[in-house]
Short mmCIF file of C-alpha atoms and ligand atoms in Angstrom, two decimals:
data_model
loop_
_atom_site.label_atom_id
_atom_site.label_comp_id
_atom_site.label_asym_id
_atom_site.label_seq_id
_atom_site.Cartn_x
_atom_site.Cartn_y
_atom_site.Cartn_z
CA MET E 28 6.47 -4.89 4.13
CA ALA E 29 5.84 -1.88 6.38
CA PHE E 30 2.44 -1.30 8.02
CA GLN E 31 1.23 -4.88 7.57
CA SER E 32 0.04 -4.73 11.18
CA ILE E 33 -2.58 -2.10 10.27
CA ALA E 34 -3.09 -2.94 6.59
CA LYS E 35 -6.81 -3.63 7.00
CA GLU E 36 -7.36 -0.46 9.06
CA LEU E 37 -5.45 1.64 6.51
CA SER E 38 -7.52 0.38 3.63
CA GLU E 39 -10.72 1.10 5.61
CA PHE E 40 -9.28 4.52 6.35
CA GLU E 41 -8.78 5.28 2.62
CA ARG E 42 -12.33 4.14 1.84
CA ASP E 43 -13.84 6.26 4.63
CA PHE E 44 -11.63 9.26 3.88
CA ALA E 45 -12.83 9.26 0.26
CA GLY E 46 -16.39 9.17 1.66
CA VAL E 47 -15.72 12.18 3.89
CA LEU E 48 -14.23 14.12 0.95
CA ASP E 49 -17.57 14.35 -0.78
CA ASP E 50 -20.34 16.93 -0.89
CA ARG E 51 -23.66 17.44 -2.66
CA ASP E 52 -22.51 20.81 -3.96
CA ALA E 53 -20.61 20.39 -7.24
CA ALA E 54 -18.22 23.33 -6.63
CA VAL E 55 -17.20 21.99 -3.21
CA ARG E 56 -16.97 18.42 -4.53
CA PHE E 57 -14.60 19.60 -7.26
CA LEU E 58 -12.23 21.09 -4.66
CA LEU E 59 -12.45 18.02 -2.42
CA GLN E 60 -11.61 15.76 -5.32
CA TYR E 61 -8.46 17.78 -5.90
CA LEU E 62 -7.45 16.98 -2.31
CA ALA E 63 -8.48 13.33 -2.65
CA GLY E 64 -6.06 12.99 -5.59
CA GLN E 65 -3.04 13.96 -3.47
CA HIS E 66 -0.46 11.42 -2.47
CA ALA E 67 -0.37 11.79 1.31
CA GLY E 68 1.82 9.98 3.85
CA ARG E 69 -1.02 9.51 6.41
CA LEU E 70 1.51 9.75 9.22
CA ARG E 71 -1.00 10.82 11.87
CA PRO E 72 -3.59 8.11 11.12
CA LYS E 73 -0.76 5.56 10.98
CA VAL E 74 0.72 6.41 14.38
CA LEU E 75 -2.80 6.62 15.85
CA LEU E 76 -3.71 3.15 14.58
CA LEU E 77 -0.35 1.70 15.65
CA THR E 78 -0.83 3.14 19.15
CA ALA E 79 -4.32 1.64 19.34
CA GLY E 80 -2.82 -1.69 18.27
CA MET E 81 -0.08 -1.48 20.93
CA GLN E 82 -2.70 -0.58 23.53
CA GLY E 83 -4.67 -3.75 22.82
CA GLY E 84 -6.37 -3.45 19.46
CA THR E 85 -8.09 -0.99 17.16
CA GLY E 86 -11.85 -0.48 17.35
CA PRO E 87 -14.51 1.67 15.64
CA GLU E 88 -13.36 4.76 17.55
CA SER E 89 -9.80 4.23 16.25
CA GLY E 90 -10.98 4.52 12.65
CA ARG E 91 -13.03 7.62 13.42
CA MET E 92 -10.12 9.25 15.28
CA ALA E 93 -7.77 8.44 12.38
CA LEU E 94 -10.11 10.38 10.07
CA LEU E 95 -10.33 13.22 12.56
CA VAL E 96 -6.56 13.76 12.89
CA GLU E 97 -6.01 13.55 9.12
CA LEU E 98 -8.77 16.11 8.45
CA LEU E 99 -7.36 18.43 11.08
CA HIS E 100 -3.91 18.06 9.58
CA LEU E 101 -5.15 18.67 6.04
CA ALA E 102 -7.09 21.78 7.10
CA SER E 103 -4.03 23.13 8.89
CA LEU E 104 -1.78 22.49 5.86
CA ILE E 105 -4.14 24.31 3.50
CA HIS E 106 -4.12 27.32 5.83
CA ASP E 107 -0.37 26.98 6.39
CA ASP E 108 0.27 27.17 2.64
CA VAL E 109 -1.60 30.48 2.55
CA ILE E 110 0.50 31.77 5.47
CA ASP E 111 3.75 30.50 3.90
CA ASN E 112 2.90 31.58 0.37
CA ALA E 113 3.71 28.01 -0.67
CA SER E 114 3.02 26.86 -4.20
CA GLU E 115 3.78 23.11 -4.04
CA ARG E 116 2.82 20.33 -1.67
CA ARG E 117 2.53 16.59 -2.14
CA ASN E 118 3.75 16.88 -5.74
CA GLN E 119 0.83 19.13 -6.58
CA GLN E 120 0.22 22.83 -6.70
CA THR E 121 -1.25 24.09 -3.43
CA VAL E 122 -4.92 25.12 -3.21
CA ASN E 123 -3.90 28.78 -2.89
CA ALA E 124 -1.75 28.47 -6.02
CA VAL E 125 -4.39 26.72 -8.17
CA TRP E 126 -7.28 28.88 -6.94
CA ASP E 127 -6.55 31.64 -4.43
CA ASN E 128 -6.27 32.42 -0.71
CA LYS E 129 -10.03 32.92 -0.36
CA ILE E 130 -10.81 29.41 -1.58
CA ALA E 131 -7.99 27.96 0.55
CA VAL E 132 -9.23 29.61 3.74
CA LEU E 133 -12.79 28.42 3.09
CA LEU E 134 -11.74 24.90 2.17
CA GLY E 135 -9.73 24.62 5.40
CA ASP E 136 -12.80 25.85 7.33
CA TYR E 137 -14.96 23.29 5.53
CA LEU E 138 -12.63 20.46 6.59
CA LEU E 139 -12.70 21.73 10.17
CA SER E 140 -16.50 21.44 10.09
CA LYS E 141 -16.04 17.75 9.16
CA VAL E 142 -13.87 17.40 12.28
CA LEU E 143 -16.76 18.81 14.34
CA GLY E 144 -19.10 16.24 12.74
CA LEU E 145 -16.78 13.36 13.69
CA MET E 146 -16.58 14.66 17.25
CA GLN E 147 -20.38 14.66 17.44
CA GLU E 148 -20.50 11.00 16.31
CA SER E 149 -17.85 9.89 18.79
CA SER E 150 -18.44 8.68 22.32
CA LEU E 151 -14.79 8.99 23.37
CA PRO E 152 -14.66 10.83 26.73
CA GLY E 153 -12.72 14.10 26.82
CA LEU E 154 -12.49 14.36 23.04
CA LEU E 155 -13.74 17.95 22.71
CA GLU E 156 -11.27 19.15 25.32
CA ARG E 157 -8.35 17.42 23.60
CA VAL E 158 -9.23 18.59 20.09
CA SER E 159 -9.95 22.19 21.07
CA SER E 160 -6.69 22.40 23.00
CA THR E 161 -4.80 20.95 20.01
CA VAL E 162 -6.26 23.51 17.58
CA GLN E 163 -5.34 26.29 20.03
CA GLN E 164 -1.77 24.98 20.20
CA LEU E 165 -1.47 24.69 16.41
CA THR E 166 -2.69 28.23 15.98
CA SER E 167 -0.54 29.66 18.80
CA GLY E 168 2.48 27.94 17.27
CA GLU E 169 1.84 29.56 13.90
CA ILE E 170 1.24 32.98 15.49
CA THR E 171 4.43 32.72 17.56
CA GLN E 172 6.36 31.61 14.48
CA LEU E 173 5.09 34.65 12.57
CA SER E 174 6.05 36.93 15.46
CA GLN E 175 9.63 35.62 15.11
CA TYR E 176 9.76 36.22 11.34
CA ASN E 177 13.34 36.96 10.20
CA ASN E 178 14.61 36.78 13.79
CA LEU E 179 18.10 35.40 13.28
CA ASP E 180 18.71 35.61 17.02
CA LEU E 181 15.96 33.09 17.73
CA SER E 182 17.17 30.70 20.42
CA GLU E 183 17.10 26.93 20.15
CA SER E 184 14.62 26.79 23.03
CA ASP E 185 12.26 29.26 21.31
CA TYR E 186 12.46 27.16 18.14
CA ILE E 187 11.55 24.06 20.16
CA ARG E 188 8.63 25.89 21.80
CA ILE E 189 7.22 26.85 18.37
CA VAL E 190 7.64 23.32 17.00
CA SER E 191 6.11 21.80 20.09
CA LEU E 192 2.98 23.86 19.49
CA LYS E 193 2.67 23.89 15.71
CA THR E 194 3.60 20.26 14.99
CA ALA E 195 4.16 18.10 18.05
CA SER E 196 0.76 18.98 19.55
CA LEU E 197 -1.18 17.19 16.80
CA LEU E 198 1.17 14.21 16.80
CA GLU E 199 0.86 14.00 20.59
CA THR E 200 -2.92 14.09 20.23
CA SER E 201 -2.78 11.34 17.59
CA PHE E 202 -0.91 9.06 20.02
CA ARG E 203 -3.28 10.01 22.85
CA LEU E 204 -6.46 9.42 20.81
CA GLY E 205 -5.11 6.14 19.46
CA SER E 206 -4.50 4.85 22.96
CA LEU E 207 -7.84 6.15 24.26
CA SER E 208 -9.69 4.55 21.35
CA ALA E 209 -8.31 1.21 22.59
CA GLY E 210 -9.27 1.79 26.21
CA ALA E 211 -6.10 3.34 27.70
CA ASP E 212 -6.27 4.70 31.25
CA MET E 213 -4.83 8.12 32.20
CA VAL E 214 -1.33 6.81 32.90
CA GLN E 215 -1.14 4.88 29.62
CA GLU E 216 -2.53 7.82 27.63
CA SER E 217 0.01 10.15 29.16
CA ALA E 218 2.92 7.79 28.36
CA TYR E 219 1.88 7.62 24.71
CA GLY E 220 1.23 11.39 24.71
CA SER E 221 4.70 12.30 25.92
CA PHE E 222 6.22 9.90 23.40
CA GLY E 223 4.11 11.60 20.70
CA GLN E 224 5.33 15.04 21.76
CA ARG E 225 8.98 13.96 21.43
CA PHE E 226 8.25 12.21 18.15
CA GLY E 227 6.65 15.47 16.92
CA LEU E 228 9.82 17.50 17.61
CA PHE E 229 11.87 14.85 15.82
CA PHE E 230 9.49 14.84 12.85
CA GLN E 231 9.53 18.65 12.45
CA LEU E 232 13.31 18.80 12.67
CA LYS E 233 13.44 16.38 9.73
CA ASP E 234 10.83 18.47 7.91
CA ASP E 235 12.98 21.57 8.42
CA LEU E 236 16.03 19.72 7.08
CA LYS E 237 14.06 18.75 3.99
CA ASP E 238 13.89 22.44 3.08
CA TYR E 239 17.50 21.95 1.90
CA ALA E 240 16.92 19.06 -0.53
CA VAL E 241 14.42 17.91 -3.11
CA THR E 242 12.63 14.93 -1.54
CA SER E 243 9.71 12.69 -2.45
CA ASP E 244 7.41 14.97 -0.39
CA GLY E 245 6.85 17.14 -3.42
CA LYS E 246 7.41 20.46 -1.62
CA GLY E 247 9.54 23.27 -2.94
CA ILE E 248 12.98 23.89 -1.42
CA TYR E 249 14.30 26.93 0.49
CA ASN E 250 10.75 27.97 1.41
CA ASP E 251 11.72 28.62 5.03
CA ILE E 252 14.65 30.82 3.97
CA ARG E 253 12.44 32.70 1.51
CA GLU E 254 9.72 33.25 4.13
CA GLY E 255 12.09 34.18 6.98
CA ASN E 256 11.06 31.14 9.03
CA VAL E 257 14.17 30.57 11.13
CA THR E 258 14.75 26.87 11.82
CA LEU E 259 17.47 24.83 13.56
CA PRO E 260 19.97 24.71 10.63
CA VAL E 261 19.95 28.54 10.49
CA ILE E 262 20.20 28.82 14.30
CA TYR E 263 23.26 26.51 14.20
CA THR E 264 24.71 28.56 11.33
CA MET E 265 24.48 31.76 13.38
CA GLN E 266 26.18 29.97 16.28
CA SER E 267 29.01 28.59 14.16
CA LEU E 268 30.06 31.66 12.13
CA CYS E 269 32.61 34.20 13.31
CA MET E 270 31.50 37.82 13.82
CA THR E 271 32.23 39.09 10.28
CA GLU E 272 30.82 35.99 8.59
CA ARG E 273 27.72 36.28 10.77
CA ALA E 274 27.19 39.92 9.78
CA ASP E 275 27.49 38.96 6.10
CA PHE E 276 25.07 36.04 6.53
CA ARG E 277 22.59 38.31 8.35
CA HIS E 278 22.80 40.88 5.56
CA ARG E 279 22.15 38.27 2.86
CA TYR E 280 19.36 36.57 4.84
CA LEU E 281 17.49 39.81 5.58
CA GLN E 282 17.66 41.05 2.00
CA VAL E 283 14.14 41.76 0.66
CA GLY E 284 12.96 39.73 -2.36
CA LYS E 285 15.74 37.11 -2.35
CA SER E 286 16.36 35.61 -5.81
CA GLU E 287 16.92 31.86 -6.46
CA PRO E 288 20.74 32.34 -6.51
CA ASP E 289 20.50 34.32 -3.23
CA LEU E 290 18.52 31.48 -1.65
CA SER E 291 20.90 28.80 -2.80
CA ALA E 292 23.92 30.87 -1.64
CA ILE E 293 22.36 31.15 1.84
CA ALA E 294 21.64 27.40 1.85
CA GLY E 295 25.26 26.87 0.69
CA THR E 296 26.56 28.70 3.77
CA VAL E 297 24.31 26.62 6.03
CA ARG E 298 25.72 23.47 4.45
CA GLN E 299 29.40 24.56 4.31
CA CYS E 300 29.61 25.73 7.91
CA GLY E 301 28.50 22.29 9.06
CA ALA E 302 25.14 23.42 10.47
CA LEU E 303 23.17 20.97 8.30
CA ALA E 304 25.38 18.05 9.35
CA HIS E 305 25.10 19.17 12.98
CA ALA E 306 21.28 19.26 12.76
CA CYS E 307 21.31 15.80 11.13
CA GLY E 308 23.46 14.59 14.05
CA GLN E 309 20.86 16.01 16.43
CA LEU E 310 18.14 14.17 14.50
CA ARG E 311 20.05 10.88 14.77
CA GLN E 312 20.47 11.34 18.51
CA MET E 313 16.72 11.91 18.84
CA GLU E 314 16.14 8.78 16.74
CA GLU E 315 18.27 6.72 19.15
CA GLU E 316 16.37 8.08 22.17
CA LEU E 317 12.99 7.44 20.58
CA LEU E 318 13.93 3.88 19.68
CA GLN E 319 14.99 3.30 23.29
CA ASP E 320 11.68 4.72 24.56
CA CYS E 321 9.76 2.67 22.03
CA ALA E 322 11.38 -0.49 23.41
CA ARG E 323 9.43 0.13 26.65
CA PHE E 324 6.14 -0.54 24.85
CA PRO E 325 5.19 -4.25 24.68
CA ALA E 326 6.77 -6.07 21.72
CA SER E 327 4.30 -6.49 18.82
CA PRO E 328 4.09 -6.04 15.04
CA TYR E 329 2.58 -2.60 15.77
CA ARG E 330 5.69 -1.60 17.70
CA ASP E 331 7.87 -2.91 14.85
CA ASP E 332 6.01 -0.64 12.45
CA LEU E 333 6.38 2.33 14.78
CA GLU E 334 10.13 1.66 14.90
CA TYR E 335 10.11 1.64 11.11
CA VAL E 336 8.49 5.11 11.08
CA ILE E 337 11.17 6.38 13.49
CA ARG E 338 14.05 4.95 11.41
CA GLU E 339 12.60 6.32 8.18
CA THR E 340 12.19 9.80 9.71
CA GLY E 341 15.74 9.72 11.10
CA ASP E 342 17.30 9.02 7.70
CA CYS E 343 19.25 12.11 6.60
CA GLY E 344 20.89 10.41 3.62
CA PRO E 345 19.33 12.43 0.77
CA ILE E 346 19.88 15.72 2.62
CA LEU E 347 23.56 15.20 3.38
CA LYS E 348 24.43 13.69 -0.01
CA LEU E 349 24.02 16.90 -2.02
C1 FPP G 9 3.38 23.12 8.73
O1 FPP G 9 4.58 23.69 9.19
C2 FPP G 9 2.22 23.65 9.53
C3 FPP G 9 1.77 23.18 10.67
C4 FPP G 9 2.46 22.03 11.28
C5 FPP G 9 0.63 23.74 11.44
C6 FPP G 9 -0.27 24.69 10.70
C7 FPP G 9 -1.32 25.26 11.61
C8 FPP G 9 -2.16 26.27 11.35
C9 FPP G 9 -2.16 26.96 10.04
C10 FPP G 9 -3.12 26.75 12.41
C11 FPP G 9 -4.26 25.82 12.64
C12 FPP G 9 -5.22 25.74 11.52
C13 FPP G 9 -6.25 24.85 11.42
C14 FPP G 9 -7.15 24.96 10.26
C15 FPP G 9 -6.50 23.78 12.41
P1 FPP G 9 5.70 24.11 8.15
O2 FPP G 9 5.23 25.29 7.39
O3 FPP G 9 6.96 24.26 8.90
O4 FPP G 9 5.82 22.81 7.27
P2 FPP G 9 5.63 22.60 5.70
O5 FPP G 9 7.03 22.56 5.19
O6 FPP G 9 4.97 21.25 5.58
O7 FPP G 9 4.81 23.69 5.17
MG1 MG G 10 4.53 25.59 5.49
#
């Protein structure tokens, strides 16, 4: 079974996370309990704990850092759903959909204050610097993404720059903090960090592909198309169409207030022109490279579990089947 190597740490994580999602104030507690009821993948705590294991073993700082990255992630998702006007996440309605944007902004801020509390408790050197730089990168990524709204001429390298900031930065930090929590030196931390950055790009590419199929993530489909968030499948579509087809695609994509049939027709073009399959091919190539890089870490059950995460993320089956 997957994640046996960190089973004990994951169950401690769930216990402690439930403890963090509590407050004396009944109104706040009510909101936190809504979050506690979500089915979350815990990807960042998992890779952090696996990295600590590969580095020599998890310790008390590993558990605290696992809570920190999950809280940061959760806060960023709640704010992201406001920005993206999203109504579903993790098979639940989003906070902004159940309540409103005001509550969602404040709840995200509240979770960030919990991150500050964990940083105060920690004795990990350089933590403040790493966390503040990560939050700056997350925010810059979102701002840059918004500045490229509806830009169908977005280049592949600009897409990668956005993803590197908005997603890969926190995954990189999770790998870094995991290694540091197990006593890594600068060279070891940097090796795990650069692996985490590449894993982050890979992970977001898969996330962007999932916009084209209903998956177990419990998020709505075609959200990126609706919100004008140009991702790799659309970039590949623009590259693959001839001039007249491209002009037609641009016209349909830029139409204001796209209906459900409009959205699925746009997604249909992305699929039919081969852009989705091309992006899945890219994902599989990244999977191969990551597995090769992973083989450089010492063999252990932690590494086996990390390989499992990579293989699971690289699986495009449900997306291509439709
Ligand atoms: C999801 O991307 C969003 C992120 C990876 C980052 C969100 C970051 C912020 C809102 C800024 C930082 C905020 C805080 C509170 C630290 P996506 O929209 O492509 O993915 P999705 O499909 O999961 O929504
Ligand atoms: Mg989003």
